[in-house]
Amino acid sequence: MFKPDTEIELTYPDSTLVESNTTFRRRYLQIREVRDLIADPITPEEYLRRPLTQRSRYLLTAYDKESKSWRQFYVGSSKEFLTDGRLRIALYEKGGTSPKKIVSRSFEATRRDRIALAREVKAMQEKDLAGLELRIIPDESRVLKQQAKKPAASRPAPVKENYTRKDSPARSVKAPAMTRGMTASSPLVAPPF
């Protein structure tokens, strides 16, 4: 998606807190690092430090040319790549780059759900996880479900019709198969006479 040392422009909010009314500003960034929160998920400590932050799958560490400082930017908070910011709790094997098991419902990007997620994380930290590590990941399932539900682009069945010539009403002529919505002037269809 993004590569280190590239320069990008993002329309990014002034505040990334969930449910905040914020203004967006154009940011000119030079990327230093890209973190995929599926391969390198959020630890409970990171989440609990700032539970109300709007998070998404990709976190950029970049130099903001306007403020002349290094900052972090969740790509899904920008207008160009806006996501719904839902999160889930998952269990990872030590050093794993994909979840072994997802153990929670999807938490929406609302204050109420983020506080509920924080409570759930704290409660799960007390449990025996059989050697697995507790992590918080962006919920990509809705996007994947939408892609799976999209029907494959299918062509309509050809329509065959019989036409009668004006000069010979008794003899019908079989027209070539034509697709609905196409006319005789369409470039790929020959007229039936």
CSV table of C-alpha atoms in Angstrom, one decimal:
chain,number,residue,atom,x,y,z
A,1,MET,CA,0.0,0.0,0.0
A,2,PHE,CA,2.5,2.6,1.1
A,3,LYS,CA,6.3,2.3,1.1
A,4,PRO,CA,8.8,4.0,3.4
A,5,ASP,CA,10.5,7.1,2.0
A,6,THR,CA,7.6,8.0,-0.2
A,7,GLU,CA,5.8,11.3,0.0
A,8,ILE,CA,2.0,11.4,0.1
A,9,GLU,CA,-0.9,13.8,0.7
A,10,LEU,CA,-3.7,12.9,3.1
A,11,THR,CA,-6.8,14.8,4.2
A,12,TYR,CA,-6.5,14.0,7.9
A,13,PRO,CA,-8.6,15.1,10.9
A,14,ASP,CA,-7.3,17.4,13.6
A,15,SER,CA,-8.6,14.9,16.2
A,16,THR,CA,-8.8,11.1,15.9
A,17,LEU,CA,-10.9,10.5,18.9
A,18,VAL,CA,-14.0,8.4,18.2
A,19,GLU,CA,-17.3,10.4,17.8
A,20,SER,CA,-15.4,13.7,17.7
A,21,ASN,CA,-16.5,16.5,15.5
A,22,THR,CA,-13.4,17.5,13.8
A,23,THR,CA,-12.1,19.5,10.8
A,24,PHE,CA,-9.8,17.9,8.2
A,25,ARG,CA,-6.6,19.4,6.9
A,26,ARG,CA,-4.4,18.5,4.0
A,27,ARG,CA,-1.2,16.9,5.2
A,28,TYR,CA,2.0,16.5,3.3
A,29,LEU,CA,3.8,13.5,4.7
A,30,GLN,CA,7.1,11.6,4.1
A,31,ILE,CA,6.6,8.0,5.3
A,32,ARG,CA,9.2,6.4,7.5
A,33,GLU,CA,7.4,3.3,8.5
A,34,VAL,CA,4.2,1.4,7.8
A,35,ARG,CA,2.7,-0.9,10.5
A,36,ASP,CA,0.0,-3.4,9.4
A,37,LEU,CA,-2.1,-4.0,12.5
A,38,ILE,CA,-3.0,-7.5,11.4
A,39,ALA,CA,0.6,-8.7,11.1
A,40,ASP,CA,1.8,-6.5,14.0
A,41,PRO,CA,-1.4,-6.0,16.2
A,42,ILE,CA,-2.0,-3.6,19.1
A,43,THR,CA,-1.0,-4.9,22.5
A,44,PRO,CA,-3.4,-4.5,25.4
A,45,GLU,CA,-1.1,-1.9,26.9
A,46,GLU,CA,-1.1,0.2,23.7
A,47,TYR,CA,-4.9,0.0,23.5
A,48,LEU,CA,-5.5,0.9,27.1
A,49,ARG,CA,-3.2,3.9,26.9
A,50,ARG,CA,-5.5,5.5,24.4
A,51,PRO,CA,-8.7,3.5,24.0
A,52,LEU,CA,-10.8,6.3,22.3
A,53,THR,CA,-8.4,6.7,19.3
A,54,GLN,CA,-10.0,6.0,16.0
A,55,ARG,CA,-7.8,3.1,14.6
A,56,SER,CA,-7.6,1.3,11.3
A,57,ARG,CA,-5.4,-1.4,9.8
A,58,TYR,CA,-2.5,0.7,8.6
A,59,LEU,CA,-0.5,3.0,10.9
A,60,LEU,CA,2.0,5.3,9.3
A,61,THR,CA,5.0,6.9,11.1
A,62,ALA,CA,5.7,9.9,8.9
A,63,TYR,CA,7.2,13.4,8.9
A,64,ASP,CA,4.5,16.0,8.7
A,65,LYS,CA,6.0,18.8,6.6
A,66,GLU,CA,3.6,21.4,7.8
A,67,SER,CA,4.3,20.9,11.6
A,68,LYS,CA,7.9,19.8,10.9
A,69,SER,CA,7.6,16.8,13.2
A,70,TRP,CA,7.4,13.1,13.2
A,71,ARG,CA,3.8,11.8,13.9
A,72,GLN,CA,1.7,8.7,13.5
A,73,PHE,CA,-1.3,8.6,11.2
A,74,TYR,CA,-4.0,5.9,11.0
A,75,VAL,CA,-4.6,5.7,7.2
A,76,GLY,CA,-8.3,4.7,7.8
A,77,SER,CA,-9.0,8.1,9.5
A,78,SER,CA,-8.2,10.1,6.3
A,79,LYS,CA,-10.9,11.1,3.9
A,80,GLU,CA,-9.2,9.2,1.1
A,81,PHE,CA,-9.2,5.8,2.9
A,82,LEU,CA,-11.9,6.2,5.5
A,83,THR,CA,-12.9,3.0,7.4
A,84,ASP,CA,-15.5,2.4,10.0
A,85,GLY,CA,-12.8,1.8,12.7
A,86,ARG,CA,-14.3,-1.4,14.2
A,87,LEU,CA,-12.0,-3.5,16.4
A,88,ARG,CA,-11.9,-7.1,17.8
A,89,ILE,CA,-9.9,-9.0,20.3
A,90,ALA,CA,-7.8,-11.8,19.0
A,91,LEU,CA,-5.3,-14.4,20.2
A,92,TYR,CA,-1.9,-14.7,18.5
A,93,GLU,CA,0.8,-17.3,18.9
A,94,LYS,CA,4.1,-15.8,20.1
A,95,GLY,CA,5.7,-14.1,17.1
A,96,GLY,CA,2.7,-14.9,14.9
A,97,THR,CA,1.6,-12.5,12.1
A,98,SER,CA,-2.1,-13.6,11.8
A,99,PRO,CA,-4.7,-14.3,14.5
A,100,LYS,CA,-5.0,-17.9,15.8
A,101,LYS,CA,-8.5,-17.1,17.1
A,102,ILE,CA,-10.8,-14.1,17.2
A,103,VAL,CA,-12.5,-14.1,20.7
A,104,SER,CA,-14.8,-11.1,20.7
A,105,ARG,CA,-17.6,-9.4,18.9
A,106,SER,CA,-16.9,-6.5,16.7
A,107,PHE,CA,-16.6,-3.2,18.7
A,108,GLU,CA,-17.8,-0.1,16.9
A,109,ALA,CA,-16.0,3.2,16.9
A,110,THR,CA,-18.2,4.7,19.6
A,111,ARG,CA,-17.2,5.9,23.1
A,112,ARG,CA,-19.5,3.3,24.7
A,113,ASP,CA,-18.1,0.4,22.6
A,114,ARG,CA,-14.4,1.5,23.1
A,115,ILE,CA,-14.9,1.6,26.9
A,116,ALA,CA,-16.6,-1.8,26.7
A,117,LEU,CA,-13.6,-3.1,24.7
A,118,ALA,CA,-11.2,-1.8,27.4
A,119,ARG,CA,-13.2,-3.6,30.1
A,120,GLU,CA,-13.1,-6.8,28.1
A,121,VAL,CA,-9.4,-6.5,27.5
A,122,LYS,CA,-8.8,-6.0,31.2
A,123,ALA,CA,-10.9,-9.0,32.1
A,124,MET,CA,-9.2,-11.2,29.5
A,125,GLN,CA,-5.7,-10.2,30.8
A,126,GLU,CA,-6.7,-12.1,34.0
A,127,LYS,CA,-7.5,-15.3,32.2
A,128,ASP,CA,-5.2,-18.2,31.3
A,129,LEU,CA,-4.7,-17.9,27.5
A,130,ALA,CA,-2.9,-21.2,27.1
A,131,GLY,CA,0.4,-19.6,25.9
A,132,LEU,CA,-1.4,-17.3,23.4
A,133,GLU,CA,-1.0,-13.5,23.4
A,134,LEU,CA,-3.9,-11.1,23.7
A,135,ARG,CA,-4.1,-8.5,20.9
A,136,ILE,CA,-6.5,-6.0,19.4
A,137,ILE,CA,-7.0,-5.9,15.7
A,138,PRO,CA,-9.0,-4.0,13.1
A,139,ASP,CA,-12.1,-5.8,12.1
A,140,GLU,CA,-11.8,-6.4,8.3
A,141,SER,CA,-14.6,-9.0,8.3
A,142,ARG,CA,-17.4,-6.7,7.0
A,143,VAL,CA,-15.2,-5.8,4.0
A,144,LEU,CA,-14.5,-9.4,3.3
A,145,LYS,CA,-18.1,-10.4,3.6
A,146,GLN,CA,-19.2,-7.6,1.2
A,147,GLN,CA,-16.6,-8.9,-1.3
A,148,ALA,CA,-17.8,-12.5,-0.9
A,149,LYS,CA,-21.5,-11.5,-1.4
A,150,LYS,CA,-20.9,-9.5,-4.6
A,151,PRO,CA,-22.1,-11.7,-7.5
A,152,ALA,CA,-19.6,-12.4,-10.2
A,153,ALA,CA,-20.1,-10.1,-13.2
A,154,SER,CA,-22.3,-12.3,-15.3
A,155,ARG,CA,-23.5,-11.7,-18.8
A,156,PRO,CA,-27.2,-11.9,-19.6
A,157,ALA,CA,-28.3,-14.9,-21.6
A,158,PRO,CA,-28.4,-14.2,-25.3
A,159,VAL,CA,-31.8,-13.6,-26.8
A,160,LYS,CA,-32.6,-15.4,-30.0
A,161,GLU,CA,-35.5,-14.1,-32.1
A,162,ASN,CA,-37.0,-14.9,-35.5
A,163,TYR,CA,-37.5,-12.1,-37.9
A,164,THR,CA,-39.6,-12.1,-41.1
A,165,ARG,CA,-38.3,-10.4,-44.2
A,166,LYS,CA,-40.6,-7.8,-45.8
A,167,ASP,CA,-40.1,-9.2,-49.2
A,168,SER,CA,-40.8,-12.8,-48.2
A,169,PRO,CA,-43.3,-13.1,-45.3
A,170,ALA,CA,-43.4,-16.9,-45.5
A,171,ARG,CA,-39.7,-17.4,-44.9
A,172,SER,CA,-38.4,-16.5,-41.5
A,173,VAL,CA,-34.8,-15.6,-40.9
A,174,LYS,CA,-33.0,-16.6,-37.7
A,175,ALA,CA,-31.2,-13.7,-36.2
A,176,PRO,CA,-27.8,-14.1,-34.5
A,177,ALA,CA,-27.8,-14.2,-30.7
A,178,MET,CA,-27.9,-10.6,-29.4
A,179,THR,CA,-27.4,-9.4,-25.8
A,180,ARG,CA,-30.2,-7.4,-24.2
A,181,GLY,CA,-29.7,-3.7,-24.4
A,182,MET,CA,-27.6,-3.9,-27.6
A,183,THR,CA,-28.9,-2.4,-30.8
A,184,ALA,CA,-28.1,-3.0,-34.4
A,185,SER,CA,-25.8,0.0,-34.3
A,186,SER,CA,-23.8,-1.5,-31.5
A,187,PRO,CA,-20.3,-2.2,-32.9
A,188,LEU,CA,-20.2,-6.0,-32.1
A,189,VAL,CA,-23.7,-6.9,-33.4
A,190,ALA,CA,-24.6,-7.4,-37.0
A,191,PRO,CA,-28.1,-6.4,-38.0
A,192,PRO,CA,-30.5,-9.4,-38.4
A,193,PHE,CA,-31.1,-8.7,-42.1
